[in-house]
PDB file of C-alpha atoms and ligand atoms in Angstrom:
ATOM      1  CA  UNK W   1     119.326 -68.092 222.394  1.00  0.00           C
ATOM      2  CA  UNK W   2     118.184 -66.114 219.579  1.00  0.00           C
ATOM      3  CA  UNK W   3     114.156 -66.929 219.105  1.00  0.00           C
ATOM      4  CA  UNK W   4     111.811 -66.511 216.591  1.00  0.00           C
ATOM      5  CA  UNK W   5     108.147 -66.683 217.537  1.00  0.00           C
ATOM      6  CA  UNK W   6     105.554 -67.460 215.093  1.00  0.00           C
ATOM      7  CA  UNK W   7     101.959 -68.221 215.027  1.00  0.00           C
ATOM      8  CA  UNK W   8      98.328 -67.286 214.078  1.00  0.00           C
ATOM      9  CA  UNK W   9      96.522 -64.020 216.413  1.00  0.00           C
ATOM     10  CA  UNK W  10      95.731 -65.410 219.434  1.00  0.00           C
ATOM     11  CA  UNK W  11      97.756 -68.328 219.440  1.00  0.00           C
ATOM     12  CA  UNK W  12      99.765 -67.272 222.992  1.00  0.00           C
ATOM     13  CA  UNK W  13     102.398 -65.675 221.650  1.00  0.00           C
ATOM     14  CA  UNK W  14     102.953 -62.976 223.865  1.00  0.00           C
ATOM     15  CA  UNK W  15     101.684 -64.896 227.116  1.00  0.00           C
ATOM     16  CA  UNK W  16     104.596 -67.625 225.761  1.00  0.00           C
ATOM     17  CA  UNK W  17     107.101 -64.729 225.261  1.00  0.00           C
ATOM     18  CA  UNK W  18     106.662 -63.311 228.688  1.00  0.00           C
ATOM     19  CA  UNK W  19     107.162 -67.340 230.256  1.00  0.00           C
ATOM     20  CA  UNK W  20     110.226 -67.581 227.982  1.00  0.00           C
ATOM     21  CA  UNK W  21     111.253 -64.460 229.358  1.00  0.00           C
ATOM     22  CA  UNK W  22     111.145 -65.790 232.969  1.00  0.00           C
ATOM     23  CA  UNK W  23     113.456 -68.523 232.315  1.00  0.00           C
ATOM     24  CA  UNK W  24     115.745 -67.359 229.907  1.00  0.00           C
ATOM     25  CA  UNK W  25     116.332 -63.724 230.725  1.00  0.00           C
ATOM     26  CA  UNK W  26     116.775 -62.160 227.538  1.00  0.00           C
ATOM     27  CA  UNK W  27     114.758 -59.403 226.091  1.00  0.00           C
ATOM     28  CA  UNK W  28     111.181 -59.760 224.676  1.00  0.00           C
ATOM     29  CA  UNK W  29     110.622 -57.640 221.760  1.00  0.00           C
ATOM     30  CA  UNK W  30     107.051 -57.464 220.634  1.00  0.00           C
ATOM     31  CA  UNK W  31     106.325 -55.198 217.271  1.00  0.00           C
ATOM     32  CA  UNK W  32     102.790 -55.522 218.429  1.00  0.00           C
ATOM     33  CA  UNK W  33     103.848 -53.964 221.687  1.00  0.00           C
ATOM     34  CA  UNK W  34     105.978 -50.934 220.231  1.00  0.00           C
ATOM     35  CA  UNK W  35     103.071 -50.178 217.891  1.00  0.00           C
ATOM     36  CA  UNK W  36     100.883 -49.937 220.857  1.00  0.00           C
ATOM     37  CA  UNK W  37     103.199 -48.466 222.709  1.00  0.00           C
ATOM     38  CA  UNK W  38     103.695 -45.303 220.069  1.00  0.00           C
ATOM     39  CA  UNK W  39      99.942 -44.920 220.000  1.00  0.00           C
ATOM     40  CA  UNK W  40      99.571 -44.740 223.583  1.00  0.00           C
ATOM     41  CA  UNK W  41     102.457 -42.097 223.457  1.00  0.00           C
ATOM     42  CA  UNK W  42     100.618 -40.397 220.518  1.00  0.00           C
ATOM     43  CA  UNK W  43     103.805 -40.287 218.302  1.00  0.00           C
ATOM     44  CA  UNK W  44     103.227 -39.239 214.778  1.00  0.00           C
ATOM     45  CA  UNK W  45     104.299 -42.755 213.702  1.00  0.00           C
ATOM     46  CA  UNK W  46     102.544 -44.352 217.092  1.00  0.00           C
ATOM     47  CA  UNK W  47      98.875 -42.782 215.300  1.00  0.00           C
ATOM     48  CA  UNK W  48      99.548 -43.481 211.987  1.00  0.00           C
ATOM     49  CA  UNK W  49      99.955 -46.921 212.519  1.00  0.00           C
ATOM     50  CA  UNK W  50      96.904 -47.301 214.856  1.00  0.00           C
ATOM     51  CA  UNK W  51      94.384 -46.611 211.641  1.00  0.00           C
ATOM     52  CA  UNK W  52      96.151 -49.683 210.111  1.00  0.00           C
ATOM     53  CA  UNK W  53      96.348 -52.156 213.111  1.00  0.00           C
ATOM     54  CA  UNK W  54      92.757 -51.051 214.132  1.00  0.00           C
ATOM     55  CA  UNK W  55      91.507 -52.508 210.735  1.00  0.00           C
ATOM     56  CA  UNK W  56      93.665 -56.009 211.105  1.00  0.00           C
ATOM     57  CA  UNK W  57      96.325 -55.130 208.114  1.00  0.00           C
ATOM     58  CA  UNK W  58      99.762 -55.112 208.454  1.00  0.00           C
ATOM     59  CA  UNK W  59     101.994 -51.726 208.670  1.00  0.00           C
ATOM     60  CA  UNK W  60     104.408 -51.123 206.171  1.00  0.00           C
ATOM     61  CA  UNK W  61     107.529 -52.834 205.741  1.00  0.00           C
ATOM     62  CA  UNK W  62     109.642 -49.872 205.793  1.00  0.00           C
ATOM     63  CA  UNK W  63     108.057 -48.683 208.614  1.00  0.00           C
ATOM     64  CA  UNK W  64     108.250 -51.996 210.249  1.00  0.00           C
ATOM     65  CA  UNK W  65     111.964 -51.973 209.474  1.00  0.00           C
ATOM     66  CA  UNK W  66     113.366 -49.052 210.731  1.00  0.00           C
ATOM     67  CA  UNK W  67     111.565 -50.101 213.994  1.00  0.00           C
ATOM     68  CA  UNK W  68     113.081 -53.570 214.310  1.00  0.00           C
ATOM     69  CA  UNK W  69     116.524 -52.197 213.346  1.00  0.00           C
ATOM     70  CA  UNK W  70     116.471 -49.989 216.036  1.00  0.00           C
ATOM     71  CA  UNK W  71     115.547 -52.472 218.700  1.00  0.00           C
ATOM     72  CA  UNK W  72     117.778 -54.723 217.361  1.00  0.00           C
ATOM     73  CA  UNK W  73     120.659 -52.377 217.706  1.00  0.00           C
ATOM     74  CA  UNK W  74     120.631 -51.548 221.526  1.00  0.00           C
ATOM     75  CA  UNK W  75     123.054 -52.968 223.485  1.00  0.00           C
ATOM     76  CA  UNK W  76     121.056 -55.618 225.487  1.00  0.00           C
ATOM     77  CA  UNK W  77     120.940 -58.637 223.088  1.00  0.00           C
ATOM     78  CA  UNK W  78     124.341 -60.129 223.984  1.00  0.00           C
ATOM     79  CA  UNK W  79     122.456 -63.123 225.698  1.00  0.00           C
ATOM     80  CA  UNK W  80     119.708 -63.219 222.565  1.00  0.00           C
ATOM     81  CA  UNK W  81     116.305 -62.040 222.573  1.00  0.00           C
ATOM     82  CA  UNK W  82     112.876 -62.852 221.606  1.00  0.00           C
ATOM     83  CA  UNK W  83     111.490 -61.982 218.369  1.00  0.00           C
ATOM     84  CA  UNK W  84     107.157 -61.851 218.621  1.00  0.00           C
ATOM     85  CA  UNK W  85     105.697 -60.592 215.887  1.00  0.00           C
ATOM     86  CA  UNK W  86     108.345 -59.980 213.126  1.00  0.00           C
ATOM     87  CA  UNK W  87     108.919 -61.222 210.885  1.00  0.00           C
ATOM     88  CA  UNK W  88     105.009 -60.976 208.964  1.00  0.00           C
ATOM     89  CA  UNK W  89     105.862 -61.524 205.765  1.00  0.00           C
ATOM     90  CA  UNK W  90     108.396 -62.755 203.250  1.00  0.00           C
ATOM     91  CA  UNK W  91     110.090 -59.446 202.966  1.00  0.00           C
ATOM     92  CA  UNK W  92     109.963 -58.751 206.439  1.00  0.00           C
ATOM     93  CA  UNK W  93     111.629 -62.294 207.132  1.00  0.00           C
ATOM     94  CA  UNK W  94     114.250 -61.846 204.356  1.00  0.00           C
ATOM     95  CA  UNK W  95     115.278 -58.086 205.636  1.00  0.00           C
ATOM     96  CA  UNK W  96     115.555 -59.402 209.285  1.00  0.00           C
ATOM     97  CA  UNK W  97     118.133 -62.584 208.218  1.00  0.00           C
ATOM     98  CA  UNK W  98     120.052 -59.352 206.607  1.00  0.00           C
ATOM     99  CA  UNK W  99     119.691 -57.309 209.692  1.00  0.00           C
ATOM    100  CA  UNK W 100     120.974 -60.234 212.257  1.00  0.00           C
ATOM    101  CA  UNK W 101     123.610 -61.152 209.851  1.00  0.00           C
ATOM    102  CA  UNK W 102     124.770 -57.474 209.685  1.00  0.00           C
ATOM    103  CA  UNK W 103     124.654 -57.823 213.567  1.00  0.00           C
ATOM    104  CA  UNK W 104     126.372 -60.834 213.990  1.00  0.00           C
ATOM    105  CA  UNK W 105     123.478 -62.367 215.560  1.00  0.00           C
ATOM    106  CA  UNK W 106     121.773 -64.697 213.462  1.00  0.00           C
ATOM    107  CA  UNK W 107     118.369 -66.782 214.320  1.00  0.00           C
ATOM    108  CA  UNK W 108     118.837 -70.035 216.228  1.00  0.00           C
ATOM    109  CA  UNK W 109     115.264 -71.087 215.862  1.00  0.00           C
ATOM    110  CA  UNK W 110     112.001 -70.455 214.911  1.00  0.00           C
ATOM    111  CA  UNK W 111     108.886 -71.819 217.246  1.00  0.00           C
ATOM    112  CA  UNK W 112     105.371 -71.946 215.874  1.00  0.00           C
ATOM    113  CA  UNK W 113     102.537 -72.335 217.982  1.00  0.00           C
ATOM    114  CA  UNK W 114      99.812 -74.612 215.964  1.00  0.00           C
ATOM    115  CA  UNK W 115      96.603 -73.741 217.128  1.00  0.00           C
ATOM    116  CA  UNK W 116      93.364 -74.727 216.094  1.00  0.00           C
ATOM    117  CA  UNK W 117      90.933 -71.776 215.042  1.00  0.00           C
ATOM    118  CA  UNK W 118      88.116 -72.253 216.888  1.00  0.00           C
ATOM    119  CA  UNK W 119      89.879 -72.018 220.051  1.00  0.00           C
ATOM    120  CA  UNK W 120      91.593 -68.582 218.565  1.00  0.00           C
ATOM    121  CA  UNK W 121      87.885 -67.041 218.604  1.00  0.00           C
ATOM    122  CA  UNK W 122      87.696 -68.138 222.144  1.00  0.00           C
ATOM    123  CA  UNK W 123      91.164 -66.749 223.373  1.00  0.00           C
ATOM    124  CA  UNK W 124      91.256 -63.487 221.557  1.00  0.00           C
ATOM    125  CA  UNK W 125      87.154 -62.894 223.027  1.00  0.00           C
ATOM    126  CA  UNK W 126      88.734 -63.168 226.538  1.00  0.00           C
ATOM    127  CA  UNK W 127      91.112 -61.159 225.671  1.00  0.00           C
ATOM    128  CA  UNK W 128      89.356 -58.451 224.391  1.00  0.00           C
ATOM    129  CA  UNK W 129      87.291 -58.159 227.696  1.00  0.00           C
ATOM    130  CA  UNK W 130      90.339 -58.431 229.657  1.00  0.00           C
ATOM    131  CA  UNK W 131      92.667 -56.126 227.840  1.00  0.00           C
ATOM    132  CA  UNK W 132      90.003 -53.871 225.170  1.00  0.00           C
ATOM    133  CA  UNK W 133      92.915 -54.357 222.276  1.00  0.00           C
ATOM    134  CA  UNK W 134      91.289 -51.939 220.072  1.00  0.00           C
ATOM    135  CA  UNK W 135      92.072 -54.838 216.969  1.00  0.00           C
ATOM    136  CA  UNK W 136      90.642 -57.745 219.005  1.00  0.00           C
ATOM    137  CA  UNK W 137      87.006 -57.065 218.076  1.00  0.00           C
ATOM    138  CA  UNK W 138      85.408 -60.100 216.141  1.00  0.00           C
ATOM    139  CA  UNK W 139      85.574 -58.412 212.895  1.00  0.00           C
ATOM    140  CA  UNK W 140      88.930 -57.472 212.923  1.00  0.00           C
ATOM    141  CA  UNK W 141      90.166 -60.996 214.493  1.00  0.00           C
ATOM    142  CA  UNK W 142      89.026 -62.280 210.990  1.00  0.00           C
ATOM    143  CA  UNK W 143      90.860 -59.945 208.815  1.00  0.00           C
ATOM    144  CA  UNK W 144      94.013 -60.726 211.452  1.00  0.00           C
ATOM    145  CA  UNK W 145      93.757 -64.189 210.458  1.00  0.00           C
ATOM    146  CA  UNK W 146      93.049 -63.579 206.808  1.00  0.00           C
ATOM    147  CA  UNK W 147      96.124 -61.800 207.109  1.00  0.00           C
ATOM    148  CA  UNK W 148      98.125 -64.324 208.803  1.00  0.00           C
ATOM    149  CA  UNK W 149      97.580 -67.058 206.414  1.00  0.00           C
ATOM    150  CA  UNK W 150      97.807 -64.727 202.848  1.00  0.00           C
ATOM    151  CA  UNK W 151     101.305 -63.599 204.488  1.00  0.00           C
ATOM    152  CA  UNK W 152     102.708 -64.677 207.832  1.00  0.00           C
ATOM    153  CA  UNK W 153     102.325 -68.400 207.374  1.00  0.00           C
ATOM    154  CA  UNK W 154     104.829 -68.834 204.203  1.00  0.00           C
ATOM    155  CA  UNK W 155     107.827 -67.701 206.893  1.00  0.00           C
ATOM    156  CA  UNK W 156     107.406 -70.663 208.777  1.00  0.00           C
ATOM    157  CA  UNK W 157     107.961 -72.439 205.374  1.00  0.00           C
ATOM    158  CA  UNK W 158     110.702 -69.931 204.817  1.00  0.00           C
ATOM    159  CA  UNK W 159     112.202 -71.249 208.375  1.00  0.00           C
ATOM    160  CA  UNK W 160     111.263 -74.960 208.065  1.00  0.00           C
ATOM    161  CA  UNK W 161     113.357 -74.392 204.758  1.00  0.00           C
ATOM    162  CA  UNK W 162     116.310 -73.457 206.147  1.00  0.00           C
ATOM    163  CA  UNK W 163     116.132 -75.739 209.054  1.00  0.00           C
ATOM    164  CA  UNK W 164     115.868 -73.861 211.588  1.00  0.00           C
ATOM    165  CA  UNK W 165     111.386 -74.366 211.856  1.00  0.00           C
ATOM    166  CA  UNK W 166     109.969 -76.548 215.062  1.00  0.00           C
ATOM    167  CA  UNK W 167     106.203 -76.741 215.755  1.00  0.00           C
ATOM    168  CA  UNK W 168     104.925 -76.738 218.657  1.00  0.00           C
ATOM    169  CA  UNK W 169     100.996 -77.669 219.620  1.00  0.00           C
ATOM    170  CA  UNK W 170      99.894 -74.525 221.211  1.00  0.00           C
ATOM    171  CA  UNK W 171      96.371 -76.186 223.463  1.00  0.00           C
ATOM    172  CA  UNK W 172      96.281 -77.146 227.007  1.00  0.00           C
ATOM    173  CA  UNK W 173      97.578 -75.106 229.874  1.00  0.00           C
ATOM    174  CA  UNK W 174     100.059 -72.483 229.148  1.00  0.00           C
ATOM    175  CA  UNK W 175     102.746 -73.966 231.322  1.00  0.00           C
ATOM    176  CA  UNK W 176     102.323 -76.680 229.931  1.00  0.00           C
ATOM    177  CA  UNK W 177     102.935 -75.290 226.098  1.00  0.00           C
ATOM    178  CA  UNK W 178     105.972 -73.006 228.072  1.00  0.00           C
ATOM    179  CA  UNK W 179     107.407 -76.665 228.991  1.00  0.00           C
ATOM    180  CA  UNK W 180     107.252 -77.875 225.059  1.00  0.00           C
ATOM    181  CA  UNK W 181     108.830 -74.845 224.048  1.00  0.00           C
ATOM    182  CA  UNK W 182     111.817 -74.975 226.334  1.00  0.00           C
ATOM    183  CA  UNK W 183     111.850 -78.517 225.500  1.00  0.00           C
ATOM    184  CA  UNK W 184     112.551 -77.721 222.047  1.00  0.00           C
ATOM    185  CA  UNK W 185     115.281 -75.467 222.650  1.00  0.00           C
ATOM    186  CA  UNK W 186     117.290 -77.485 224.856  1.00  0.00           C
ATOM    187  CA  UNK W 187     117.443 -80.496 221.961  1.00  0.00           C
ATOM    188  CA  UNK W 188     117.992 -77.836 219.451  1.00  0.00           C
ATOM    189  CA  UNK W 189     121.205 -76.501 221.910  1.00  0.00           C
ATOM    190  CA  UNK W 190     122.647 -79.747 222.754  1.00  0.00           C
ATOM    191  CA  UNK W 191     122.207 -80.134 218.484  1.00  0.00           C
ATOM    192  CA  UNK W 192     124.507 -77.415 218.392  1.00  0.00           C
TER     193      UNK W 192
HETATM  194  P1  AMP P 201     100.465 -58.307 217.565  1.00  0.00           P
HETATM  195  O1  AMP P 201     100.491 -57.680 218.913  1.00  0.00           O
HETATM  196  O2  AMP P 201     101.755 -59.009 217.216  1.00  0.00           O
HETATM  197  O3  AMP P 201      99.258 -59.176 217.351  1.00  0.00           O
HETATM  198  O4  AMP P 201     100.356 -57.107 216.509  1.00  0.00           O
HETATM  199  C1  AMP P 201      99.221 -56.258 216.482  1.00  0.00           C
HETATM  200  C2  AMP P 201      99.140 -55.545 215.150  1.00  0.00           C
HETATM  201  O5  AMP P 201     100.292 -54.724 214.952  1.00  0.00           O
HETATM  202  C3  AMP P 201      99.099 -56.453 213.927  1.00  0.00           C
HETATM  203  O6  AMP P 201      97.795 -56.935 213.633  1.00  0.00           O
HETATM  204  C4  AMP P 201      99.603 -55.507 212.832  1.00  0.00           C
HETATM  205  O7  AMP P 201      98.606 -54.598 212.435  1.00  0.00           O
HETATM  206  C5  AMP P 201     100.675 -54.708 213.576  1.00  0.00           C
HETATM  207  N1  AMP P 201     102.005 -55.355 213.458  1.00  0.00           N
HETATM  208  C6  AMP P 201     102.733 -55.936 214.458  1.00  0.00           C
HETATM  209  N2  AMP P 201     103.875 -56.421 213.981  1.00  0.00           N
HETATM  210  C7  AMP P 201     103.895 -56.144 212.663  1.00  0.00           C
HETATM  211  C8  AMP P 201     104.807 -56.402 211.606  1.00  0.00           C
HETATM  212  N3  AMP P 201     105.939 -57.088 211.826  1.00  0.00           N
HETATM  213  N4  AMP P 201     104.487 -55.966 210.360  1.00  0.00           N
HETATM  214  C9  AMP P 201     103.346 -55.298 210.128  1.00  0.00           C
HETATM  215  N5  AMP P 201     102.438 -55.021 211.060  1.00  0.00           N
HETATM  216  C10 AMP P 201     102.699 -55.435 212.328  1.00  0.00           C
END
């Protein structure tokens, strides 16, 4: 199963990911994560990138790019994988269909998590005292969302589109929401 995860900061995604992850066995690859990741390392690329997430905007495509290709190119995908936080944008989501074609290992589906705003202040707050995500601040959780709607929401249009787009409501427990995902993807394989 090759998954796409989309959906507003704060909407679960990575807590849904890491469920998914249980049950499925395939990788979880987070862009979020391998930012953070080269930060904490205090790679060249890892800093520069910190000054942008830090403020809520998104890094550059090409940056974004040569980082996705080069997960996407390890040998550990055979089973599929899923995708959190890439594709952000149109060009993002048009480079990755190229990528996975290139790969042989197309998209199956793409989940968004609806979630209602309010409850996205709420989340990301416990978060922050949880985790201290340097970009979780209020401030910057409002540019994130700015963000999200200006760019990321079109490519769940670009997915509903193409067929491939299921919603999923992303309130309640998050077993519960980890039940209506894997709900969805058993219809969409016995569709297949
Ligand atoms: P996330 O953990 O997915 O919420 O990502 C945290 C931050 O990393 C985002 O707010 C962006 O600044 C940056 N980021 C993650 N993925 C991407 C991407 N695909 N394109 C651009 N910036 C990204």
């Amino acid at each position: 199963m090759r998954i796409v995860l989309l959906g507003p900061p704060g909407s679960g995604k990575g807590t849904q990911a890491a469920l998914l992850v249980a049950q499925l066995g395939v990788p979880h690859i987070s862009t979020g994560a391998l930012l953070r990741n080269a930060a904490k390392r205090g790679t060249e690329l890892g800093l520069q990138a910190k000054s942008i997430t830090d403020k809520g905007e998104l890094v550059p495509d090409d940056i974004m790019s040569d980082m996705i290709e080069e997960r996407l190119s390890r040998d550990d995908l055979d089973n599929g994988f899923i995708l959190d936080g890439y594709p952000r944008n149109l060009a993002q989501a048009k480079s990755l269909d190229i990528m996975l074609e290139r790969l042989d290992k197309p998209a199956d589906v793409a989940i968004h998590i609806d979630i209602d705003p309010e409850q996205i202040i709420k989340r990301i707050a416990r978060r922050e005292k949880e985790e201290g995500r340097a970009d979780d601040t209020e401030k910057t959780v409002r540019n994130r969302m700015r963000v999200y709607a200006e760019q990321t929401a079109p490519v769940a249009d670009y997915y509903a589109e193409r067929g491939l787009l299921t919603r999923v409501l992303g309130n309640g427990p998050k077993e519960e929401i980890s039940q209506r995902i894997l709900s969805v993807l058993t219809i969409d394989r016995q569709s297949t």
